Coordinates of C-alpha atoms in Angstrom, one line a residue:
Chain A
M263 CA 194.4 59.7 -49.3
H264 CA 193.2 56.7 -47.3
E265 CA 189.9 58.2 -47.0
L266 CA 189.0 56.7 -50.5
A267 CA 189.8 53.3 -49.0
I268 CA 187.7 54.1 -45.8
V269 CA 184.7 55.4 -48.0
Q270 CA 185.0 52.1 -50.0
R271 CA 184.9 50.1 -46.9
I272 CA 181.7 52.0 -45.8
L273 CA 180.0 51.5 -49.2
E274 CA 180.6 47.8 -49.2
A275 CA 179.2 47.5 -45.7
V276 CA 176.1 49.4 -46.2
C277 CA 175.4 48.0 -49.7
E278 CA 175.7 44.5 -48.2
R279 CA 173.4 45.3 -45.4
A280 CA 171.0 47.1 -47.6
D281 CA 170.6 43.8 -49.7
G282 CA 169.4 45.4 -52.9
R283 CA 167.4 48.2 -51.3
R284 CA 168.4 51.9 -52.2
V285 CA 170.6 53.6 -49.6
R286 CA 169.6 57.3 -49.2
R287 CA 171.7 58.4 -46.3
V288 CA 174.6 57.0 -44.3
T289 CA 175.7 58.4 -40.8
V290 CA 179.2 57.8 -39.8
R291 CA 181.1 58.8 -36.5
V292 CA 184.6 59.9 -37.1
G293 CA 186.9 60.6 -33.9
A294 CA 189.6 63.3 -34.1
L295 CA 192.4 60.8 -33.4
T296 CA 191.6 58.6 -36.4
A297 CA 193.7 60.4 -39.0
V298 CA 190.6 60.4 -41.1
V299 CA 189.6 63.8 -42.7
P300 CA 185.8 64.3 -43.1
G301 CA 186.2 66.9 -45.8
A302 CA 188.3 64.1 -47.7
M303 CA 185.6 61.6 -47.2
L304 CA 183.0 63.9 -48.5
F305 CA 185.2 64.5 -51.5
C306 CA 185.3 61.1 -52.8
W307 CA 182.1 59.7 -51.5
E308 CA 179.9 60.7 -54.4
L309 CA 182.4 59.2 -57.0
A310 CA 182.9 56.0 -55.0
A311 CA 179.1 55.5 -54.5
E312 CA 178.5 56.0 -58.3
G313 CA 176.8 52.8 -59.8
T314 CA 176.3 51.2 -56.4
D315 CA 173.0 50.9 -54.4
A316 CA 174.2 54.0 -52.5
D317 CA 174.5 56.0 -55.8
G318 CA 173.4 59.7 -54.8
A319 CA 173.3 58.9 -51.2
D320 CA 174.1 61.4 -48.6
L321 CA 177.0 61.0 -46.3
D322 CA 176.5 62.6 -42.7
I323 CA 179.7 62.8 -40.4
E324 CA 179.4 63.1 -36.7
Q325 CA 182.8 64.3 -35.6
R326 CA 184.0 63.3 -32.0
P327 CA 186.7 65.3 -30.0
A328 CA 189.8 63.7 -28.8
T329 CA 189.3 63.3 -24.9
A330 CA 191.3 61.9 -22.3
R331 CA 191.5 61.4 -18.3
C332 CA 194.7 62.4 -16.5
R333 CA 195.9 59.5 -14.4
A334 CA 197.8 61.8 -12.2
C335 CA 195.1 64.4 -11.2
G336 CA 191.9 62.7 -12.3
A337 CA 190.9 65.6 -14.7
D338 CA 188.9 64.8 -17.9
L339 CA 190.0 67.0 -20.7
E340 CA 189.6 67.7 -24.5
L341 CA 192.8 67.4 -26.3
A342 CA 193.7 70.1 -29.0
D343 CA 196.1 67.9 -30.7
L344 CA 197.8 64.5 -30.1
V345 CA 200.4 65.8 -27.8
L346 CA 199.1 63.9 -24.5
L347 CA 199.7 66.6 -21.8
C348 CA 197.5 67.5 -19.0
P349 CA 197.5 71.4 -17.7
C350 CA 198.8 69.7 -14.3
G351 CA 202.0 68.8 -16.1
S352 CA 201.4 65.1 -16.4
A353 CA 201.8 63.3 -19.6
D354 CA 200.1 60.2 -18.2
L355 CA 196.9 60.4 -20.1
A356 CA 194.4 57.6 -20.9
V357 CA 192.7 58.3 -24.1
T358 CA 189.0 58.0 -23.5
G359 CA 187.5 59.3 -26.9
G360 CA 188.4 60.3 -30.5
R361 CA 189.2 56.9 -31.8
E362 CA 185.8 56.3 -33.2
L363 CA 185.4 55.1 -36.9
Q364 CA 182.1 53.7 -37.3
I365 CA 179.0 53.3 -39.3
V366 CA 176.1 54.5 -37.3
S367 CA 173.1 53.9 -39.5
M368 CA 171.7 54.1 -42.9
E369 CA 168.3 55.3 -44.3
V370 CA 167.0 52.8 -47.0
T371 CA 164.0 52.8 -49.2
Chain B
M1320 CA 156.5 62.1 -54.1
C1321 CA 158.6 61.2 -51.1
A1322 CA 159.3 64.6 -48.9
T1323 CA 162.7 63.4 -48.0
C1324 CA 164.4 62.8 -51.2
G1325 CA 161.7 63.3 -54.0
C1326 CA 162.2 59.9 -55.3
G1327 CA 158.6 58.4 -55.4
P1328 CA 156.2 57.0 -53.1
H1329 CA 158.1 54.6 -50.9
H1330 CA 158.9 53.9 -47.2
H1331 CA 162.0 55.1 -45.6
E1332 CA 163.6 52.9 -43.1
T1333 CA 166.5 53.7 -40.7
V1334 CA 168.7 50.8 -40.1
T1335 CA 171.1 50.9 -37.2
L1336 CA 174.4 49.5 -38.0
E1337 CA 176.9 50.7 -35.2
Q1338 CA 179.7 48.8 -36.8
R1339 CA 183.3 49.7 -37.1
V1340 CA 184.4 51.0 -40.6
L1341 CA 187.4 48.8 -40.6
A1342 CA 185.7 45.6 -39.1
K1343 CA 186.5 43.6 -42.2
N1344 CA 190.3 44.6 -42.2
D1345 CA 190.4 44.2 -38.5
A1346 CA 189.0 40.6 -38.7
L1347 CA 191.4 39.7 -41.5
A1348 CA 194.2 41.0 -39.4
R1349 CA 193.2 38.9 -36.7
A1350 CA 193.2 35.8 -38.8
N1351 CA 196.7 36.9 -40.0
R1352 CA 197.8 37.3 -36.4
V1353 CA 196.4 33.8 -35.6
R1354 CA 198.0 32.2 -38.6
L1355 CA 201.4 33.7 -37.8
A1356 CA 201.4 32.9 -34.0
G1357 CA 200.4 29.3 -34.8
R1358 CA 203.7 29.0 -36.6
G1359 CA 205.9 31.1 -34.4
I1360 CA 206.4 33.7 -37.0
R1361 CA 207.1 37.2 -35.7
A1362 CA 205.8 39.9 -38.0
V1363 CA 207.1 43.5 -37.9
N1364 CA 205.5 46.2 -39.9
L1365 CA 208.2 48.8 -41.0
M1366 CA 206.5 52.3 -41.9
S1367 CA 208.3 55.6 -42.9
S1368 CA 208.4 58.5 -45.4
P1369 CA 209.9 57.5 -48.8
G1370 CA 213.7 57.5 -48.4
S1371 CA 214.1 57.1 -44.8
G1372 CA 216.2 53.9 -45.5
K1373 CA 213.8 51.0 -44.8
T1374 CA 215.2 48.8 -47.6
T1375 CA 218.8 49.6 -46.7
L1376 CA 218.0 48.8 -43.1
L1377 CA 216.4 45.6 -44.2
E1378 CA 219.4 44.5 -46.5
R1379 CA 221.6 44.8 -43.5
T1380 CA 219.2 43.2 -41.1
V1381 CA 218.7 40.1 -43.4
R1382 CA 222.4 39.6 -44.1
D1383 CA 223.1 39.8 -40.4
L1384 CA 220.4 37.6 -39.0
N1385 CA 219.6 35.2 -41.8
G1386 CA 221.9 32.7 -40.2
R1387 CA 220.3 33.0 -36.8
R1388 CA 216.6 32.9 -37.8
P1389 CA 214.8 32.5 -41.0
V1390 CA 214.0 35.9 -42.4
A1391 CA 211.3 36.8 -45.1
V1392 CA 210.1 40.1 -46.5
I1393 CA 206.7 41.3 -47.8
E1394 CA 207.6 44.3 -49.7
G1395 CA 205.0 46.9 -50.4
D1396 CA 205.4 49.6 -53.0
Q1397 CA 203.0 51.6 -55.3
E1398 CA 204.8 50.2 -58.5
T1399 CA 208.0 48.2 -59.4
R1400 CA 209.7 45.1 -58.0
L1401 CA 213.1 47.0 -57.6
D1402 CA 212.9 46.7 -53.6
A1403 CA 212.2 43.1 -53.8
D1404 CA 215.0 42.4 -56.3
R1405 CA 217.4 44.3 -53.8
L1406 CA 216.3 42.1 -51.0
R1407 CA 216.1 38.8 -52.8
A1408 CA 219.9 39.4 -53.5
T1409 CA 220.5 39.3 -49.7
G1410 CA 219.3 35.6 -50.0
C1411 CA 215.8 35.9 -48.1
A1412 CA 212.3 34.9 -49.2
V1413 CA 210.6 37.9 -50.7
T1414 CA 207.1 38.8 -52.2
Q1415 CA 206.3 42.1 -53.6
V1416 CA 203.0 43.6 -53.3
N1417 CA 202.2 46.6 -55.7
T1418 CA 199.3 48.7 -54.3
G1419 CA 198.9 50.7 -57.5
A1420 CA 197.1 53.7 -56.6
G1421 CA 196.7 52.4 -53.1
C1422 CA 198.9 54.3 -50.4
H1423 CA 199.1 51.7 -47.8
L1424 CA 199.0 47.9 -47.3
D1425 CA 195.8 46.2 -45.7
A1426 CA 195.3 43.0 -44.0
A1427 CA 193.9 41.2 -47.2
M1428 CA 197.0 42.1 -49.2
V1429 CA 199.2 40.6 -46.4
G1430 CA 197.1 37.5 -46.2
D1431 CA 197.6 37.1 -49.9
A1432 CA 201.2 37.7 -49.6
L1433 CA 201.4 35.0 -46.8
D1434 CA 199.8 32.5 -49.2
R1435 CA 202.5 33.3 -51.9
L1436 CA 205.4 33.6 -49.5
D1437 CA 204.5 30.6 -47.2
P1438 CA 207.3 31.5 -44.6
A1439 CA 208.9 28.7 -42.5
D1440 CA 208.0 28.1 -39.1
G1441 CA 209.9 30.6 -36.7
T1442 CA 210.6 33.2 -39.3
L1443 CA 211.1 36.8 -38.6
L1444 CA 208.9 38.5 -41.0
F1445 CA 209.2 42.1 -42.2
I1446 CA 206.3 43.8 -43.8
E1447 CA 207.9 46.9 -45.6
N1448 CA 204.9 49.2 -45.8
V1449 CA 204.5 51.8 -48.8
G1450 CA 206.6 54.8 -47.9
N1451 CA 204.0 57.1 -46.3
L1452 CA 203.8 58.7 -42.9
V1453 CA 199.9 59.0 -42.8
C1454 CA 197.7 56.3 -44.2
P1455 CA 199.4 53.1 -43.1
A1456 CA 198.9 54.0 -39.4
L1457 CA 195.3 53.1 -39.6
F1458 CA 195.5 49.6 -40.9
D1459 CA 196.1 46.6 -38.7
L1460 CA 198.0 44.0 -40.8
G1461 CA 198.1 41.3 -38.1
E1462 CA 201.7 42.2 -37.1
D1463 CA 203.4 41.8 -33.8
G1464 CA 204.9 45.2 -33.8
K1465 CA 204.8 48.6 -35.7
V1466 CA 208.2 50.3 -36.3
V1467 CA 208.3 53.8 -37.6
I1468 CA 211.8 54.7 -39.2
V1469 CA 212.7 58.4 -39.5
S1470 CA 216.2 59.6 -40.7
V1471 CA 218.2 62.6 -39.6
T1472 CA 217.9 64.1 -43.1
E1473 CA 214.3 64.7 -42.2
G1474 CA 213.2 67.2 -39.7
A1475 CA 213.4 66.5 -35.9
D1476 CA 209.9 67.5 -35.8
K1477 CA 208.3 64.8 -37.9
P1478 CA 206.7 63.1 -34.8
L1479 CA 204.7 66.3 -34.3
K1480 CA 203.8 66.7 -37.9
Y1481 CA 202.8 63.0 -38.4
P1482 CA 201.6 62.3 -34.9
Y1483 CA 199.1 59.5 -35.9
M1484 CA 201.8 57.4 -37.2
F1485 CA 204.3 58.0 -34.4
A1486 CA 201.3 57.4 -32.0
A1487 CA 200.9 53.8 -33.4
A1488 CA 204.6 52.9 -33.2
D1489 CA 205.9 50.3 -30.8
L1490 CA 209.6 51.4 -31.9
V1491 CA 210.9 54.4 -33.5
V1492 CA 214.3 53.9 -35.5
V1493 CA 216.2 57.1 -36.1
N1494 CA 218.3 56.1 -39.1
K1495 CA 221.4 57.8 -41.1
L1496 CA 223.1 58.4 -37.7
D1497 CA 226.5 58.7 -39.7
L1498 CA 225.1 62.0 -41.3
L1499 CA 224.3 63.7 -38.0
P1500 CA 227.6 65.9 -38.1
Y1501 CA 226.5 67.2 -41.3
V1502 CA 222.8 68.1 -40.9
D1503 CA 220.8 70.2 -38.6
F1504 CA 218.8 67.6 -36.7
D1505 CA 218.2 67.9 -32.8
L1506 CA 218.1 64.2 -31.6
D1507 CA 217.0 65.2 -28.0
A1508 CA 214.4 67.3 -29.4
C1509 CA 213.3 64.3 -31.8
R1510 CA 213.2 62.1 -28.8
A1511 CA 211.0 64.6 -26.7
H1512 CA 208.7 64.9 -29.6
V1513 CA 208.2 61.0 -29.9
S1514 CA 207.4 60.7 -26.3
A1515 CA 205.0 63.7 -26.4
V1516 CA 203.0 61.7 -28.9
N1517 CA 203.6 58.4 -27.6
P1518 CA 205.1 57.7 -24.3
R1519 CA 205.1 54.1 -24.5
A1520 CA 207.3 53.9 -27.7
S1521 CA 211.0 52.8 -27.5
L1522 CA 213.6 54.5 -29.8
V1523 CA 216.9 53.3 -31.1
T1524 CA 219.4 55.2 -33.3
L1525 CA 221.5 53.7 -35.9
S1526 CA 223.2 53.9 -39.3
A1527 CA 221.9 51.2 -41.7
T1528 CA 224.6 52.0 -44.2
R1529 CA 227.5 51.7 -42.0
G1530 CA 225.9 49.5 -39.2
D1531 CA 226.7 52.0 -36.3
D1532 CA 224.6 51.1 -33.1
I1533 CA 222.8 48.3 -35.0
G1534 CA 222.8 46.1 -31.9
S1535 CA 219.8 47.6 -30.1
W1536 CA 217.7 47.2 -33.1
Y1537 CA 218.7 43.3 -33.4
E1538 CA 217.9 43.1 -29.7
W1539 CA 214.5 44.7 -30.0
L1540 CA 213.8 42.4 -33.1
L1541 CA 214.9 39.3 -31.2
L1542 CA 213.7 39.8 -27.7
N1543 CA 210.5 41.5 -28.1

């Protein structure tokens, strides 16, 4: 359940930036290769935010797919799982997306 | 009344952050890495599920290497000092980190542990992470290498079931090789699964209790 630790980091960062203003909404970007489960983040968000300047804020999660480029045939592909395999048979893939774990923006009042 | 949230007359402002969630941890990890490199300390982060033999492997490793190079251990567990006591008995410097409800070590915990431990220059430092094949994969501690241990009493399909952990590994150790004749563990399949999720990882097989094939582990530790 590292999502709780992740959510706490997000809250620390946004409350620091909000500098006393009220945080109403936070948008984060979560890639499919980060081992972070959006549902688990939402589950602990409300509880973790309680008593902070982000108490009651909404959490929006933009999910990003895992993508890779095949070094053998040059194809760009979306990965269904973490097994790095191109339909051409090559396992020599460069991951191009899916490792994002970022706070995109927040809405404050 | 505000139309967005119904919380009174005020002005909503969108602030762009575009910052990594783990930026703070990663900055602390970088600081740990610089601190360790400056003193010629090589740090290895050991991760596995509970019961794979991390502490047994460390006990043997400390006993065998302690004369060749100073060895120290940061021992991570949710509770108790049992593992730290086991390792202290081998004669190396140990500090215990209890994470309580936490399921992984982070860079701040390792930084604090380094303050307490104050390892000698040139130390081979082991960071034994909390037994967990999911959460520790995400947190950079400032280590030089990540080692994932899996034992033959677990399934050979572990790398596919916990791909994030195995994808992060520099070395995979398959432990309890002495039990291979008694269990249904397909070593070749395990090897193939590791390279499916992480083609760059090395793999060694050994028995921490008996010391079988332990040489390749030491080679990796001392040469990498």
